[in-house]
Amino acid sequence: MRHLVLVLFVAALALPAHATVFTVTSAADVPDDDVGDGICHAELGLPGTCTLRAAVQEANAHAGADQINLDAGQLYTLTRSGSDDTALVGDLDITDDVTILFFASGERPIVDAGGLERAFDVHGGNVTMLGFDITGGDATLPSDQAGGGIAVDFDAGVVQLSLMRFYGNRANFGGGLYNDGPDTRCSACEFFDNEEADDFVDSAGAAVLNRGTLVIDHSSVHANHGVGELGAFAIRNVPPFSGSPSLSVVDSTIADNLGIGVGNLDAATLVVRNSTIAANSNVGIAVSGVGGTFQMRNSVIAKNGGQDCTVSAGATLNLNRYNMDSDDTCELAGGSSNYPGVEPQLTPLAIHGGFTPTAWPLVTSPMVDAGHPVIGAIGCEEDDQMFAERPADGDGDGNARCDVGAIELSDDVLFHDPFERL
């Protein structure tokens, strides 16, 4: 928990120093009464009433960084049907620098799109969202198919999503998140029970569809699915009309999804570092098409329902960095730097004291103290999914070395039953 507090503290320091601050005081979905006057005042005839929609409108109208504070335990349901790019109706369109956050004690706020459209559309600006839930987004309208929770457009700046939960959203392209942005990051986020609709032959990404540059770190992606609980790609990395997308999965767990954990198509680049991809109902990682790149180190792919990996002959691989798979389908080279065809002994997905659910290695797992002997750019990550420092002496032999996968097992394990196993 101290590591989570540290993350929150660092996130707070990153907030704009001279931001105009709007504090949302009402759960009503009502627009601002005079957009551009610098005052968040909804059309309710009540002085001092600031709604989330009104705050977004004022932040868009005010040049420079702004901050929108959400209230503990509040449910913000979007009810204004329609489609525009001004946040007057439909989703909450963002066009300028803004931070939307809940950074206080109490129950997390929830933004519920109510099934009318997606929740947020980031058209431009540097955007930070911190500490709340997004649900009820639906991007399956004829003219609006991408990003059930959030869509990040080509012209967006730096987009940082931290300590966010995405659940109960659906879209043809990216049920939780669709990213076209050049610099988007999801840190300590959770994506679960999001749905990939299948109105198009190339519909993809029950949780995430990436066509830009995206980093997912210290996060968990689980229990996402297709229509009617059918299989789907939980995460898909697909080239846009021009350019090549890049997806990095770091210190994260992708597990228990119905279908394929991660799909990488054609000239896309997929990088997986210190992550666990397990127990997806079909394939763990599917690299298909021609011209793609798949890099992986210190990661485990195991116990997936079909097979751990399918890898196209046309892909460029860099996998010889202390990786483990359970069925020897990931084209890992043998020898001391990899562990092909090894049973990792993972516990079922669960919360083990951190923000996001994880699958821990048993104390007897061959993953323990089996990662790269170096910490840093060429070796293991400096911390694990729960922000615990690496390395730890998990096997108690007196020599600390990082573990393979998203979790660094300490020598004092209190949070899981050693007899449980995937």
Coordinates of C-alpha atoms in Angstrom, one line a residue:
M1 CA 0.0 0.0 0.0
R2 CA 2.9 2.4 0.6
H3 CA 3.8 2.1 -3.0
L4 CA 0.3 3.0 -4.1
V5 CA 0.5 6.1 -1.9
L6 CA 3.7 7.0 -3.5
V7 CA 2.1 6.7 -7.0
L8 CA -0.7 9.0 -5.9
F9 CA 1.8 11.5 -4.5
V10 CA 3.8 11.6 -7.7
A11 CA 0.6 12.0 -9.7
A12 CA -0.4 14.9 -7.6
L13 CA 2.9 16.6 -8.1
A14 CA 2.4 16.3 -11.8
L15 CA -0.8 18.4 -11.8
P16 CA -0.5 21.8 -13.4
A17 CA 0.9 24.4 -10.9
H18 CA -1.2 27.3 -12.1
A19 CA -4.3 25.5 -13.3
T20 CA -7.8 27.0 -13.2
V21 CA -9.7 24.7 -10.9
F22 CA -13.3 23.7 -11.4
T23 CA -14.9 21.7 -8.6
V24 CA -17.9 19.6 -9.6
T25 CA -20.7 20.1 -7.1
S26 CA -23.7 18.5 -8.9
A27 CA -24.3 15.0 -10.4
A28 CA -26.7 16.5 -12.9
D29 CA -25.8 16.3 -16.6
V30 CA -26.4 20.0 -17.5
P31 CA -24.3 22.2 -19.7
D32 CA -22.7 25.5 -18.8
D33 CA -24.9 28.6 -19.0
D34 CA -22.2 30.9 -20.5
V35 CA -19.3 29.0 -22.0
G36 CA -16.1 30.9 -21.9
D37 CA -16.8 33.2 -19.0
G38 CA -14.4 31.2 -16.8
I39 CA -17.1 30.2 -14.3
C40 CA -18.5 26.7 -14.1
H41 CA -22.2 27.4 -13.7
A42 CA -24.8 25.0 -15.0
E43 CA -28.1 26.0 -16.4
L44 CA -30.0 25.2 -13.3
G45 CA -30.7 28.6 -11.9
L46 CA -28.8 27.7 -8.7
P47 CA -25.7 29.7 -7.8
G48 CA -22.5 27.8 -7.4
T49 CA -23.7 24.7 -9.2
C50 CA -21.0 23.1 -11.3
T51 CA -21.6 19.9 -13.3
L52 CA -19.0 17.7 -15.0
R53 CA -20.3 18.7 -18.4
A54 CA -20.2 22.4 -17.6
A55 CA -16.7 22.0 -16.2
V56 CA -15.4 20.3 -19.4
Q57 CA -17.0 23.0 -21.5
E58 CA -15.3 25.8 -19.5
A59 CA -11.9 23.9 -19.5
N60 CA -12.1 23.6 -23.3
A61 CA -12.9 27.3 -23.7
H62 CA -10.1 28.4 -21.4
A63 CA -6.6 28.3 -23.1
G64 CA -4.0 26.5 -21.0
A65 CA -4.1 23.9 -18.3
D66 CA -7.2 23.4 -16.2
Q67 CA -8.2 21.0 -13.4
I68 CA -11.6 19.4 -12.7
N69 CA -12.1 17.9 -9.2
L70 CA -14.6 15.1 -8.8
D71 CA -16.5 14.4 -5.6
A72 CA -16.2 11.2 -3.5
G73 CA -18.7 8.5 -4.2
Q74 CA -20.6 10.6 -6.8
L75 CA -22.2 9.0 -9.8
Y76 CA -22.1 11.2 -12.9
T77 CA -24.5 9.8 -15.5
L78 CA -24.5 11.3 -19.0
T79 CA -28.1 11.8 -20.2
R80 CA -27.9 14.3 -23.1
S81 CA -28.3 12.3 -26.2
G82 CA -26.8 13.5 -29.5
S83 CA -23.4 13.8 -31.1
D84 CA -21.2 16.9 -31.4
D85 CA -17.6 17.9 -30.7
T86 CA -18.3 20.6 -28.1
A87 CA -19.4 18.5 -25.1
L88 CA -22.9 20.1 -25.3
V89 CA -24.5 16.7 -25.9
G90 CA -23.4 13.1 -26.0
D91 CA -19.9 12.3 -24.9
L92 CA -17.6 14.7 -23.0
D93 CA -15.4 16.1 -25.7
I94 CA -12.0 17.4 -24.6
T95 CA -10.1 19.9 -26.8
D96 CA -7.6 21.6 -24.5
D97 CA -5.2 20.7 -21.6
V98 CA -7.0 19.4 -18.6
T99 CA -6.7 17.2 -15.6
I100 CA -9.8 15.4 -14.3
L101 CA -9.3 13.7 -11.0
F102 CA -10.4 12.3 -7.7
F103 CA -7.5 12.7 -5.2
A104 CA -9.1 12.4 -1.8
S105 CA -10.4 9.8 0.7
G106 CA -13.7 8.1 0.2
E107 CA -15.4 6.1 -2.4
R108 CA -14.3 6.5 -6.0
P109 CA -16.5 8.6 -8.3
I110 CA -18.0 6.9 -11.4
V111 CA -18.7 8.4 -14.8
D112 CA -21.5 6.4 -16.4
A113 CA -22.2 7.1 -20.1
G114 CA -25.6 5.5 -19.7
G115 CA -25.3 3.6 -23.0
L116 CA -25.9 6.7 -25.1
E117 CA -22.4 7.1 -26.5
R118 CA -18.8 6.8 -25.2
A119 CA -17.9 8.7 -22.0
F120 CA -14.9 10.9 -23.2
D121 CA -13.5 11.9 -26.6
V122 CA -10.0 13.4 -26.5
H123 CA -9.7 15.6 -29.6
G124 CA -6.7 17.6 -28.5
G125 CA -4.6 18.8 -25.6
N126 CA -2.6 17.2 -22.9
V127 CA -5.0 15.2 -20.7
T128 CA -4.7 13.5 -17.4
M129 CA -7.4 11.4 -15.7
L130 CA -6.8 10.0 -12.3
G131 CA -8.7 8.0 -9.7
F132 CA -12.2 7.3 -11.0
D133 CA -14.3 4.7 -12.9
I134 CA -15.7 4.8 -16.4
T135 CA -18.6 2.6 -17.3
G136 CA -21.7 2.4 -19.5
G137 CA -19.9 3.7 -22.7
D138 CA -21.3 2.5 -26.0
A139 CA -19.5 3.3 -29.3
T140 CA -21.5 1.2 -31.7
L141 CA -23.5 4.0 -33.4
P142 CA -23.3 4.2 -37.2
S143 CA -21.0 7.3 -37.1
D144 CA -19.3 6.5 -33.8
Q145 CA -17.6 3.1 -33.5
A146 CA -14.4 3.6 -31.5
G147 CA -13.7 3.8 -27.8
G148 CA -16.6 2.9 -25.5
G149 CA -14.9 4.4 -22.4
I150 CA -12.4 6.8 -24.0
A151 CA -11.4 7.6 -27.6
V152 CA -8.0 9.3 -28.0
D153 CA -7.7 11.0 -31.4
F154 CA -4.8 11.7 -33.7
D155 CA -4.4 15.3 -32.6
A156 CA -4.3 14.6 -28.9
G157 CA -1.2 15.5 -26.9
V158 CA 0.2 13.5 -23.9
V159 CA -2.6 11.5 -22.4
Q160 CA -2.0 10.0 -19.0
L161 CA -4.6 7.6 -17.4
S162 CA -3.7 6.6 -13.8
L163 CA -5.6 4.5 -11.2
M164 CA -8.6 4.3 -13.6
R165 CA -11.1 1.5 -13.9
F166 CA -12.9 0.7 -17.2
Y167 CA -15.8 -1.8 -17.0
G168 CA -19.1 -2.4 -18.7
N169 CA -18.2 -0.5 -21.8
R170 CA -18.6 -1.6 -25.4
A171 CA -17.4 -0.6 -28.9
N172 CA -16.6 -2.1 -32.3
F173 CA -13.1 -0.8 -31.8
G174 CA -11.8 -0.6 -28.3
G175 CA -14.5 -1.3 -25.7
G176 CA -12.7 0.4 -22.9
L177 CA -10.1 2.5 -24.8
Y178 CA -9.4 3.4 -28.4
N179 CA -6.0 5.1 -29.0
D180 CA -4.9 7.0 -32.1
G181 CA -2.8 9.3 -29.9
P182 CA 1.0 9.7 -30.2
D183 CA 1.7 9.5 -26.5
T184 CA -0.9 7.7 -24.3
R185 CA -0.2 5.8 -21.1
C186 CA -2.4 3.7 -18.8
S187 CA -0.7 3.3 -15.4
A188 CA -2.2 1.2 -12.6
C189 CA -5.5 0.8 -14.5
E190 CA -8.0 -2.0 -14.6
F191 CA -10.0 -3.1 -17.6
F192 CA -12.6 -5.7 -17.0
D193 CA -16.0 -6.8 -18.4
N194 CA -15.7 -4.6 -21.5
E195 CA -17.2 -5.9 -24.8
E196 CA -16.1 -6.0 -28.4
A197 CA -19.1 -5.5 -30.6
D198 CA -18.8 -7.3 -34.0
D199 CA -20.6 -5.1 -36.5
F200 CA -17.5 -5.1 -38.8
V201 CA -15.2 -7.8 -40.0
D202 CA -12.3 -6.0 -38.5
S203 CA -13.9 -5.2 -35.1
A204 CA -11.3 -5.7 -32.4
G205 CA -10.3 -4.9 -28.9
A206 CA -12.8 -5.7 -26.1
A207 CA -10.7 -3.8 -23.7
V208 CA -8.2 -1.8 -25.8
L209 CA -7.6 -1.1 -29.5
N210 CA -4.3 0.8 -30.2
R211 CA -3.4 2.4 -33.5
G212 CA -1.0 5.0 -32.0
T213 CA 1.6 4.8 -29.3
L214 CA 0.4 3.3 -26.0
V215 CA 2.1 2.1 -22.9
I216 CA 0.1 -0.1 -20.4
D217 CA 2.0 -0.4 -17.1
H218 CA 1.2 -1.8 -13.6
S219 CA -2.3 -2.7 -14.9
S220 CA -4.7 -5.6 -15.2
V221 CA -6.8 -6.6 -18.2
H222 CA -9.2 -9.4 -17.4
A223 CA -12.7 -10.9 -18.1
N224 CA -13.2 -8.9 -21.3
H225 CA -15.2 -10.6 -24.1
G226 CA -17.2 -10.4 -27.3
V227 CA -20.9 -10.1 -27.8
G228 CA -22.9 -12.7 -25.9
E229 CA -19.8 -13.8 -23.9
L230 CA -18.1 -14.9 -27.1
G231 CA -14.3 -14.7 -27.6
A232 CA -12.6 -11.6 -28.8
F233 CA -9.2 -9.8 -28.7
A234 CA -8.9 -8.3 -25.3
I235 CA -6.1 -6.0 -26.6
R236 CA -5.4 -5.4 -30.3
N237 CA -2.5 -3.5 -31.8
V238 CA -3.4 -2.6 -35.4
P239 CA -1.7 -0.3 -38.0
P240 CA -3.7 2.8 -38.9
F241 CA -4.2 4.1 -42.4
S242 CA -0.5 5.3 -42.3
G243 CA 2.3 4.7 -39.8
S244 CA 3.0 1.9 -37.5
P245 CA 1.5 1.6 -34.0
S246 CA 3.6 0.8 -30.9
L247 CA 2.2 -1.0 -27.8
S248 CA 4.2 -1.7 -24.7
V249 CA 2.9 -3.9 -21.9
V250 CA 5.0 -3.5 -18.7
D251 CA 4.5 -4.9 -15.2
S252 CA 1.0 -5.9 -16.1
T253 CA -1.3 -9.0 -16.1
I254 CA -3.6 -10.0 -19.0
A255 CA -5.6 -13.0 -17.9
D256 CA -9.0 -14.7 -17.9
N257 CA -10.2 -12.9 -21.0
L258 CA -12.6 -14.7 -23.3
G259 CA -10.6 -15.1 -26.5
I260 CA -7.1 -13.8 -27.3
G261 CA -5.1 -11.9 -24.7
V262 CA -3.1 -9.6 -27.1
G263 CA -3.2 -9.5 -30.9
N264 CA -0.5 -7.8 -33.0
L265 CA -1.2 -7.3 -36.7
D266 CA 1.1 -6.5 -39.6
A267 CA 3.6 -3.6 -39.2
A268 CA 2.7 -3.1 -35.5
T269 CA 5.3 -3.3 -32.7
L270 CA 4.5 -5.2 -29.5
V271 CA 6.8 -5.0 -26.5
V272 CA 6.1 -7.1 -23.4
R273 CA 8.3 -6.6 -20.3
N274 CA 7.9 -8.3 -16.9
S275 CA 4.3 -9.2 -17.6
T276 CA 2.0 -12.2 -17.1
I277 CA -0.3 -13.4 -19.8
A278 CA -2.3 -16.4 -18.6
A279 CA -5.5 -18.3 -18.7
N280 CA -7.1 -16.5 -21.6
S281 CA -9.6 -18.9 -23.2
N282 CA -7.9 -19.0 -26.6
V283 CA -4.4 -17.7 -27.4
G284 CA -2.2 -15.6 -25.1
I285 CA -0.4 -13.6 -27.8
A286 CA -1.2 -13.7 -31.5
V287 CA 1.3 -12.1 -33.9
S288 CA -0.2 -12.2 -37.4
G289 CA 0.4 -10.7 -40.8
V290 CA 3.7 -9.4 -42.3
G291 CA 6.2 -6.9 -41.0
G292 CA 5.3 -6.9 -37.3
T293 CA 7.8 -6.8 -34.4
F294 CA 7.4 -8.8 -31.2
Q295 CA 9.9 -8.1 -28.4
M296 CA 9.6 -9.8 -25.0
R297 CA 11.7 -10.1 -21.8
N298 CA 11.2 -11.4 -18.3
S299 CA 7.6 -12.4 -19.1
V300 CA 5.5 -15.5 -18.7
I301 CA 2.8 -16.7 -21.1
A302 CA 1.0 -19.7 -19.7
K303 CA -2.1 -21.9 -19.4
N304 CA -4.0 -20.3 -22.2
G305 CA -6.9 -22.3 -23.5
G306 CA -5.8 -22.7 -27.1
Q307 CA -2.1 -22.2 -27.0
D308 CA 0.2 -19.7 -25.5
C309 CA 1.4 -18.0 -28.8
T310 CA 0.8 -18.0 -32.5
V311 CA 3.6 -16.2 -34.3
S312 CA 3.6 -15.3 -38.0
A313 CA 6.6 -16.3 -40.1
G314 CA 6.7 -12.7 -41.3
A315 CA 7.3 -11.1 -37.9
T316 CA 10.6 -10.0 -36.5
L317 CA 11.2 -11.5 -33.1
N318 CA 13.4 -10.6 -30.1
L319 CA 12.4 -13.0 -27.4
N320 CA 15.6 -14.4 -25.9
R321 CA 15.5 -12.5 -22.6
Y322 CA 14.4 -14.8 -19.7
N323 CA 10.9 -15.6 -20.9
M324 CA 8.8 -18.6 -20.0
D325 CA 5.9 -20.3 -21.8
S326 CA 4.0 -23.4 -20.7
D327 CA 3.4 -25.1 -24.0
D328 CA 6.5 -24.2 -26.1
T329 CA 4.6 -22.4 -28.8
C330 CA 6.1 -18.9 -28.4
E331 CA 9.3 -19.7 -30.4
L332 CA 11.5 -19.1 -27.3
A333 CA 15.1 -20.2 -27.9
G334 CA 16.3 -22.8 -25.4
G335 CA 19.3 -22.4 -23.1
S336 CA 19.8 -20.4 -19.9
S337 CA 18.0 -17.2 -21.1
N338 CA 14.6 -18.8 -21.7
Y339 CA 12.3 -21.4 -20.3
P340 CA 10.2 -22.9 -23.1
G341 CA 7.6 -25.5 -22.2
V342 CA 7.8 -24.9 -18.4
E343 CA 4.8 -25.0 -16.0
P344 CA 5.0 -21.7 -14.1
Q345 CA 2.7 -22.6 -11.1
L346 CA 0.5 -19.5 -11.0
T347 CA -2.3 -18.8 -8.6
P348 CA -5.7 -17.7 -9.9
L349 CA -6.3 -14.0 -10.6
A350 CA -7.1 -12.1 -7.4
I351 CA -6.4 -8.9 -5.4
H352 CA -3.4 -9.5 -3.3
G353 CA -3.3 -6.2 -1.4
G354 CA -2.6 -3.9 -4.5
F355 CA -4.8 -1.8 -6.7
T356 CA -5.1 -4.3 -9.6
P357 CA -5.7 -8.1 -9.6
T358 CA -2.7 -10.3 -10.3
A359 CA -1.8 -14.0 -10.7
W360 CA 1.1 -14.7 -8.3
P361 CA 3.7 -17.5 -8.6
L362 CA 3.6 -20.2 -6.0
V363 CA 6.6 -20.2 -3.7
T364 CA 7.7 -23.3 -5.5
S365 CA 7.3 -21.7 -9.0
P366 CA 10.3 -21.8 -11.4
M367 CA 9.5 -18.2 -12.1
V368 CA 10.9 -17.1 -8.7
D369 CA 14.4 -15.6 -8.9
A370 CA 14.7 -16.7 -12.6
G371 CA 14.6 -13.4 -14.4
H372 CA 17.3 -11.3 -15.9
P373 CA 20.2 -10.8 -13.4
V374 CA 20.3 -7.0 -14.2
I375 CA 17.8 -4.4 -13.2
G376 CA 17.3 -1.5 -15.6
A377 CA 17.1 -0.8 -19.3
I378 CA 18.4 -4.2 -20.5
G379 CA 17.1 -6.4 -17.8
C380 CA 14.2 -6.5 -15.3
E381 CA 11.9 -3.6 -14.4
E382 CA 12.8 -1.8 -11.1
D383 CA 9.4 -2.6 -9.6
D384 CA 6.5 -5.0 -10.1
Q385 CA 2.8 -4.6 -10.9
M386 CA 2.1 -3.8 -7.2
F387 CA 5.0 -1.3 -7.2
A388 CA 7.1 -3.6 -5.0
E389 CA 10.8 -3.1 -5.6
R390 CA 12.9 -5.7 -7.5
P391 CA 14.8 -7.8 -6.9
A392 CA 13.7 -9.8 -3.8
D393 CA 15.1 -13.1 -2.6
G394 CA 11.9 -15.0 -3.2
D395 CA 13.4 -18.5 -2.9
G396 CA 15.3 -17.6 0.3
D397 CA 18.7 -18.8 -1.0
G398 CA 20.4 -15.5 0.1
N399 CA 20.7 -14.2 -3.5
A400 CA 18.1 -11.7 -4.6
R401 CA 17.2 -11.8 -8.3
C402 CA 14.1 -10.6 -10.0
D403 CA 11.2 -13.0 -10.9
V404 CA 9.8 -13.8 -14.3
G405 CA 6.4 -12.1 -14.8
A406 CA 4.5 -9.2 -13.4
I407 CA 5.0 -10.1 -9.7
E408 CA 8.1 -10.1 -7.6
L409 CA 7.6 -12.6 -4.8
S410 CA 9.1 -11.7 -1.5
D411 CA 10.4 -14.2 1.1
D412 CA 7.4 -13.4 3.3
V413 CA 4.3 -14.4 1.4
L414 CA 1.1 -13.7 3.3
F415 CA -1.5 -13.1 0.5
H416 CA -2.2 -16.4 -1.3
D417 CA -2.8 -20.0 -0.6
P418 CA 0.2 -22.0 -1.7
F419 CA -2.1 -24.9 -2.8
E420 CA -4.0 -22.8 -5.3
R421 CA -3.0 -23.1 -8.9
L422 CA -4.4 -22.0 -12.3

